[in-house]
Amino acid sequence: MPRKIGALVCLALAIIARCAWVLGQGQTPANPLPAVAGAGEGTYSLATEFPEVQDSYTLYRVVPVTITEDRVREIAEWFGLSGESKAVSEVTGEFLLVDVSKEPEEQVSVYAHSGAVAYHILDLELPTEVTQQPDLPTNAEAEKIALAFLEKNGMKSPDARVVKTEVNQKQEVWKSGGSEPEVSYDITKAVRFGRSLDGLPVYGDEFAAILGDGGEVVGLAKTWREVAPDGNVSLRSPEEGKQ
């Protein structure tokens, strides 16, 4: 091993010496990288207008949630489910309730750390095999179905608005060596919601209803955190920030 390390050190020194010999002391490459045009010369003006902003904005704080097994059963009842809930993950704080009396089974997960809720009919949302194209609703029909479902189970939020309706799950059949699928089925369609606070969009929160064959709601995910106003903050204007 010492001989091997010594050989590597010698090789590194040889490479360094070679570079020094090629460039020579104090020399630069014959074709150095070109300087950026106009670098260090004059001043520049940004041809744009300052954005319109308010003098102050409302601050919001996340409202802590308390999730218990009783609370999980209460949420499950919104979806017409019953059964016993159990904690399945300390990392995510997930509580899971599976209604085995349903055919197929339906389940609800509630996450203690965030208050997120997920509802699934897994056999319909993620079928193992599909042999024909499911009867999916149009985008307009899907939005109406999703909104009615949320209204019925108490999951609708007053600040929610539909931002996108699209195919969610696809299932494809490929032939070995093929460049494209022989058959492709659209399995589910997602109606996705967004929200704003004081006219400003909130990013990072997920809220979607998943529809399957016949327009049935087969899944739902809502990770929105509940928030409450917590005072105001004044902002410097863009003009002041430029100075």
mmCIF file of C-alpha atoms in Angstrom:
data_model
loop_
_atom_site.group_PDB
_atom_site.id
_atom_site.type_symbol
_atom_site.label_atom_id
_atom_site.label_comp_id
_atom_site.label_asym_id
_atom_site.label_seq_id
_atom_site.Cartn_x
_atom_site.Cartn_y
_atom_site.Cartn_z
ATOM 1 C CA MET A 1 0.000 0.000 0.000
ATOM 2 C CA PRO A 2 2.814 2.595 0.802
ATOM 3 C CA ARG A 3 4.342 1.969 -2.648
ATOM 4 C CA LYS A 4 0.981 2.569 -4.319
ATOM 5 C CA ILE A 5 0.469 5.865 -2.453
ATOM 6 C CA GLY A 6 4.010 6.951 -3.305
ATOM 7 C CA ALA A 7 3.406 6.258 -6.991
ATOM 8 C CA LEU A 8 0.230 8.335 -6.962
ATOM 9 C CA VAL A 9 2.052 11.245 -5.312
ATOM 10 C CA CYS A 10 4.807 11.095 -7.939
ATOM 11 C CA LEU A 11 2.216 11.045 -10.720
ATOM 12 C CA ALA A 12 0.488 14.116 -9.277
ATOM 13 C CA LEU A 13 3.803 15.992 -9.033
ATOM 14 C CA ALA A 14 4.630 15.057 -12.615
ATOM 15 C CA ILE A 15 1.310 16.455 -13.842
ATOM 16 C CA ILE A 16 1.883 19.710 -11.939
ATOM 17 C CA ALA A 17 5.395 20.028 -13.352
ATOM 18 C CA ARG A 18 4.131 19.353 -16.876
ATOM 19 C CA CYS A 19 1.517 22.139 -16.520
ATOM 20 C CA ALA A 20 4.176 24.564 -15.281
ATOM 21 C CA TRP A 21 6.438 23.675 -18.208
ATOM 22 C CA VAL A 22 3.670 24.110 -20.798
ATOM 23 C CA LEU A 23 2.586 27.535 -19.548
ATOM 24 C CA GLY A 24 5.915 28.739 -18.268
ATOM 25 C CA GLN A 25 6.402 30.943 -15.262
ATOM 26 C CA GLY A 26 4.229 34.054 -15.436
ATOM 27 C CA GLN A 27 2.777 33.089 -18.819
ATOM 28 C CA THR A 28 -0.888 32.781 -19.748
ATOM 29 C CA PRO A 29 -2.578 30.527 -22.293
ATOM 30 C CA ALA A 30 -2.398 31.668 -25.908
ATOM 31 C CA ASN A 31 -6.204 31.826 -26.112
ATOM 32 C CA PRO A 32 -7.569 32.967 -22.751
ATOM 33 C CA LEU A 33 -11.300 32.995 -22.108
ATOM 34 C CA PRO A 34 -12.886 36.074 -23.712
ATOM 35 C CA ALA A 35 -13.910 38.860 -21.394
ATOM 36 C CA VAL A 36 -17.603 39.547 -21.024
ATOM 37 C CA ALA A 37 -18.599 42.292 -23.425
ATOM 38 C CA GLY A 38 -18.822 45.612 -21.615
ATOM 39 C CA ALA A 39 -17.630 44.160 -18.317
ATOM 40 C CA GLY A 40 -16.547 46.917 -15.970
ATOM 41 C CA GLU A 41 -17.529 49.629 -18.417
ATOM 42 C CA GLY A 42 -20.196 52.254 -17.794
ATOM 43 C CA THR A 43 -23.518 51.792 -16.022
ATOM 44 C CA TYR A 44 -26.731 50.031 -16.912
ATOM 45 C CA SER A 45 -30.403 50.854 -16.577
ATOM 46 C CA LEU A 46 -33.139 48.263 -16.127
ATOM 47 C CA ALA A 47 -35.958 49.046 -18.563
ATOM 48 C CA THR A 48 -38.876 47.947 -16.417
ATOM 49 C CA GLU A 49 -41.411 49.377 -14.020
ATOM 50 C CA PHE A 50 -41.473 48.879 -10.291
ATOM 51 C CA PRO A 51 -44.122 46.380 -9.140
ATOM 52 C CA GLU A 52 -47.173 47.668 -7.349
ATOM 53 C CA VAL A 53 -47.110 46.697 -3.677
ATOM 54 C CA GLN A 54 -49.070 47.561 -0.588
ATOM 55 C CA ASP A 55 -47.631 49.541 2.301
ATOM 56 C CA SER A 56 -48.182 46.601 4.647
ATOM 57 C CA TYR A 57 -49.188 42.944 4.576
ATOM 58 C CA THR A 58 -50.865 40.611 7.036
ATOM 59 C CA LEU A 59 -48.685 37.989 8.687
ATOM 60 C CA TYR A 60 -50.146 34.531 9.190
ATOM 61 C CA ARG A 61 -49.156 31.875 11.673
ATOM 62 C CA VAL A 62 -49.798 28.153 11.382
ATOM 63 C CA VAL A 63 -52.478 26.962 13.777
ATOM 64 C CA PRO A 64 -51.218 23.906 15.712
ATOM 65 C CA VAL A 65 -53.310 20.769 15.288
ATOM 66 C CA THR A 66 -54.062 18.055 17.802
ATOM 67 C CA ILE A 67 -54.701 14.663 16.243
ATOM 68 C CA THR A 68 -56.048 11.829 18.348
ATOM 69 C CA GLU A 69 -57.585 8.482 17.429
ATOM 70 C CA ASP A 70 -61.016 9.945 18.184
ATOM 71 C CA ARG A 71 -60.289 12.826 15.808
ATOM 72 C CA VAL A 72 -59.237 10.368 13.099
ATOM 73 C CA ARG A 73 -62.498 8.451 13.490
ATOM 74 C CA GLU A 74 -64.409 11.724 13.267
ATOM 75 C CA ILE A 75 -62.662 12.644 10.004
ATOM 76 C CA ALA A 76 -63.268 9.122 8.670
ATOM 77 C CA GLU A 77 -66.993 9.577 9.296
ATOM 78 C CA TRP A 78 -66.943 12.537 6.893
ATOM 79 C CA PHE A 79 -66.163 9.994 4.170
ATOM 80 C CA GLY A 80 -68.695 7.466 5.466
ATOM 81 C CA LEU A 81 -65.999 5.204 6.925
ATOM 82 C CA SER A 82 -65.822 3.416 10.255
ATOM 83 C CA GLY A 83 -63.312 1.246 12.047
ATOM 84 C CA GLU A 84 -60.351 1.476 14.376
ATOM 85 C CA SER A 85 -57.500 3.880 13.731
ATOM 86 C CA LYS A 86 -53.885 3.139 14.559
ATOM 87 C CA ALA A 87 -50.614 5.025 14.534
ATOM 88 C CA VAL A 88 -48.420 3.650 11.746
ATOM 89 C CA SER A 89 -45.469 6.075 11.629
ATOM 90 C CA GLU A 90 -43.758 8.129 14.318
ATOM 91 C CA VAL A 91 -41.754 9.971 11.664
ATOM 92 C CA THR A 92 -44.757 11.363 9.774
ATOM 93 C CA GLY A 93 -47.245 11.083 12.623
ATOM 94 C CA GLU A 94 -49.606 9.118 10.391
ATOM 95 C CA PHE A 95 -52.798 7.619 11.792
ATOM 96 C CA LEU A 96 -54.512 5.123 9.491
ATOM 97 C CA LEU A 97 -58.105 3.893 9.488
ATOM 98 C CA VAL A 98 -59.150 1.185 7.029
ATOM 99 C CA ASP A 99 -62.830 0.331 6.599
ATOM 100 C CA VAL A 100 -62.738 -3.389 5.772
ATOM 101 C CA SER A 101 -66.543 -3.527 5.542
ATOM 102 C CA LYS A 102 -66.333 -1.672 2.229
ATOM 103 C CA GLU A 103 -65.862 -3.524 -1.044
ATOM 104 C CA PRO A 104 -63.334 -2.539 -2.134
ATOM 105 C CA GLU A 105 -61.734 -1.316 1.089
ATOM 106 C CA GLU A 106 -61.520 2.426 1.710
ATOM 107 C CA GLN A 107 -59.049 4.183 3.982
ATOM 108 C CA VAL A 108 -58.213 7.525 5.551
ATOM 109 C CA SER A 109 -54.821 8.722 6.767
ATOM 110 C CA VAL A 110 -54.449 11.737 9.046
ATOM 111 C CA TYR A 111 -51.027 13.198 9.824
ATOM 112 C CA ALA A 112 -50.509 14.544 13.334
ATOM 113 C CA HIS A 113 -47.567 16.813 12.495
ATOM 114 C CA SER A 114 -49.356 18.787 9.788
ATOM 115 C CA GLY A 115 -53.036 17.906 9.961
ATOM 116 C CA ALA A 116 -52.917 16.608 6.381
ATOM 117 C CA VAL A 117 -55.673 14.227 5.280
ATOM 118 C CA ALA A 118 -55.555 11.539 2.583
ATOM 119 C CA TYR A 119 -58.473 9.383 1.434
ATOM 120 C CA HIS A 120 -58.050 6.412 -0.907
ATOM 121 C CA ILE A 121 -59.925 3.581 -2.567
ATOM 122 C CA LEU A 122 -56.676 1.967 -3.628
ATOM 123 C CA ASP A 123 -58.139 -0.794 -5.822
ATOM 124 C CA LEU A 124 -59.885 1.855 -7.935
ATOM 125 C CA GLU A 125 -57.267 4.588 -7.754
ATOM 126 C CA LEU A 126 -54.356 2.255 -8.552
ATOM 127 C CA PRO A 127 -55.829 -0.827 -10.265
ATOM 128 C CA THR A 128 -53.423 -3.674 -10.946
ATOM 129 C CA GLU A 129 -54.711 -4.340 -14.457
ATOM 130 C CA VAL A 130 -56.814 -2.361 -16.903
ATOM 131 C CA THR A 131 -58.124 -3.856 -20.149
ATOM 132 C CA GLN A 132 -60.267 -1.000 -21.432
ATOM 133 C CA GLN A 133 -60.399 2.769 -21.167
ATOM 134 C CA PRO A 134 -62.244 3.872 -17.995
ATOM 135 C CA ASP A 135 -65.179 6.240 -18.431
ATOM 136 C CA LEU A 136 -63.680 9.474 -17.115
ATOM 137 C CA PRO A 137 -65.687 12.709 -16.870
ATOM 138 C CA THR A 138 -64.839 15.804 -18.858
ATOM 139 C CA ASN A 139 -62.827 18.468 -17.063
ATOM 140 C CA ALA A 140 -65.927 20.570 -16.427
ATOM 141 C CA GLU A 141 -67.847 17.551 -15.103
ATOM 142 C CA ALA A 142 -64.891 16.513 -12.948
ATOM 143 C CA GLU A 143 -64.730 19.930 -11.303
ATOM 144 C CA LYS A 144 -68.451 19.851 -10.450
ATOM 145 C CA ILE A 145 -68.167 16.328 -9.022
ATOM 146 C CA ALA A 146 -65.096 17.234 -6.956
ATOM 147 C CA LEU A 147 -66.674 20.381 -5.510
ATOM 148 C CA ALA A 148 -69.870 18.498 -4.599
ATOM 149 C CA PHE A 149 -67.815 15.760 -2.914
ATOM 150 C CA LEU A 150 -65.852 18.285 -0.844
ATOM 151 C CA GLU A 151 -69.046 20.087 0.131
ATOM 152 C CA LYS A 152 -70.635 16.817 1.247
ATOM 153 C CA ASN A 153 -67.751 15.603 3.430
ATOM 154 C CA GLY A 154 -66.783 18.943 4.956
ATOM 155 C CA MET A 155 -63.413 19.187 3.214
ATOM 156 C CA LYS A 156 -64.228 22.253 1.134
ATOM 157 C CA SER A 157 -62.213 25.381 1.934
ATOM 158 C CA PRO A 158 -63.664 28.850 1.285
ATOM 159 C CA ASP A 159 -60.370 30.053 -0.201
ATOM 160 C CA ALA A 160 -59.956 27.057 -2.540
ATOM 161 C CA ARG A 161 -60.081 27.571 -6.287
ATOM 162 C CA VAL A 162 -59.558 25.098 -9.120
ATOM 163 C CA VAL A 163 -56.158 25.685 -10.716
ATOM 164 C CA LYS A 164 -55.812 22.618 -12.942
ATOM 165 C CA THR A 165 -57.758 19.550 -14.042
ATOM 166 C CA GLU A 166 -55.716 16.843 -15.724
ATOM 167 C CA VAL A 167 -55.099 13.132 -16.189
ATOM 168 C CA ASN A 168 -53.481 11.816 -13.027
ATOM 169 C CA GLN A 169 -52.715 8.114 -13.478
ATOM 170 C CA LYS A 170 -52.011 6.315 -16.743
ATOM 171 C CA GLN A 171 -51.473 2.637 -17.436
ATOM 172 C CA GLU A 172 -49.565 1.542 -20.523
ATOM 173 C CA VAL A 173 -48.809 -1.742 -22.260
ATOM 174 C CA TRP A 174 -45.358 -1.951 -23.852
ATOM 175 C CA LYS A 175 -43.892 -4.505 -26.206
ATOM 176 C CA SER A 176 -40.281 -5.518 -25.677
ATOM 177 C CA GLY A 177 -38.046 -3.260 -27.748
ATOM 178 C CA GLY A 178 -40.881 -0.903 -28.628
ATOM 179 C CA SER A 179 -40.409 2.845 -28.808
ATOM 180 C CA GLU A 180 -43.952 3.677 -27.717
ATOM 181 C CA PRO A 181 -46.726 1.909 -25.806
ATOM 182 C CA GLU A 182 -49.048 -0.415 -27.686
ATOM 183 C CA VAL A 183 -51.967 0.661 -25.522
ATOM 184 C CA SER A 184 -52.366 3.577 -23.121
ATOM 185 C CA TYR A 185 -55.245 4.099 -20.708
ATOM 186 C CA ASP A 186 -56.065 7.203 -18.692
ATOM 187 C CA ILE A 187 -56.969 5.712 -15.314
ATOM 188 C CA THR A 188 -57.842 8.710 -13.168
ATOM 189 C CA LYS A 189 -58.302 12.448 -13.441
ATOM 190 C CA ALA A 190 -57.193 14.986 -10.808
ATOM 191 C CA VAL A 191 -58.907 18.236 -9.910
ATOM 192 C CA ARG A 192 -56.237 20.366 -8.234
ATOM 193 C CA PHE A 193 -56.929 23.339 -6.004
ATOM 194 C CA GLY A 194 -54.873 26.345 -4.993
ATOM 195 C CA ARG A 195 -55.380 29.139 -2.519
ATOM 196 C CA SER A 196 -54.375 32.728 -1.907
ATOM 197 C CA LEU A 197 -53.950 34.842 1.200
ATOM 198 C CA ASP A 198 -54.708 38.529 0.725
ATOM 199 C CA GLY A 199 -54.482 38.031 -3.019
ATOM 200 C CA LEU A 200 -51.053 36.381 -2.858
ATOM 201 C CA PRO A 201 -50.761 32.744 -3.995
ATOM 202 C CA VAL A 202 -49.636 30.134 -1.462
ATOM 203 C CA TYR A 203 -47.104 27.636 -2.807
ATOM 204 C CA GLY A 204 -46.208 24.164 -1.582
ATOM 205 C CA ASP A 205 -49.649 23.086 -0.337
ATOM 206 C CA GLU A 206 -51.403 20.217 -2.106
ATOM 207 C CA PHE A 207 -55.151 19.790 -2.408
ATOM 208 C CA ALA A 208 -56.519 17.433 -5.048
ATOM 209 C CA ALA A 209 -59.529 15.209 -5.631
ATOM 210 C CA ILE A 210 -58.942 12.108 -7.768
ATOM 211 C CA LEU A 211 -61.750 10.774 -9.963
ATOM 212 C CA GLY A 212 -61.918 7.359 -11.550
ATOM 213 C CA ASP A 213 -64.226 5.303 -13.740
ATOM 214 C CA GLY A 214 -67.752 6.687 -13.885
ATOM 215 C CA GLY A 215 -66.696 9.914 -12.210
ATOM 216 C CA GLU A 216 -66.372 8.314 -8.759
ATOM 217 C CA VAL A 217 -64.061 10.095 -6.327
ATOM 218 C CA VAL A 218 -61.434 7.448 -5.534
ATOM 219 C CA GLY A 219 -58.849 9.584 -3.760
ATOM 220 C CA LEU A 220 -58.209 12.889 -2.065
ATOM 221 C CA ALA A 221 -55.148 14.593 -0.621
ATOM 222 C CA LYS A 222 -55.177 17.811 1.370
ATOM 223 C CA THR A 223 -51.983 19.065 2.978
ATOM 224 C CA TRP A 224 -53.096 22.625 3.615
ATOM 225 C CA ARG A 225 -52.147 23.944 7.026
ATOM 226 C CA GLU A 226 -54.711 26.038 8.822
ATOM 227 C CA VAL A 227 -53.495 29.586 9.408
ATOM 228 C CA ALA A 228 -54.643 32.618 11.377
ATOM 229 C CA PRO A 229 -53.793 36.335 11.020
ATOM 230 C CA ASP A 230 -50.980 37.393 13.330
ATOM 231 C CA GLY A 231 -50.466 41.129 12.882
ATOM 232 C CA ASN A 232 -49.150 43.245 10.025
ATOM 233 C CA VAL A 233 -45.712 44.100 8.714
ATOM 234 C CA SER A 234 -44.705 47.259 6.840
ATOM 235 C CA LEU A 235 -42.642 46.997 3.690
ATOM 236 C CA ARG A 236 -40.190 49.342 2.068
ATOM 237 C CA SER A 237 -41.315 50.432 -1.356
ATOM 238 C CA PRO A 238 -39.378 49.191 -4.407
ATOM 239 C CA GLU A 239 -38.154 52.765 -4.926
ATOM 240 C CA GLU A 240 -36.751 52.850 -1.391
ATOM 241 C CA GLY A 241 -35.196 49.428 -1.809
ATOM 242 C CA LYS A 242 -33.378 50.599 -4.936
ATOM 243 C CA GLN A 243 -31.631 53.418 -3.099
#
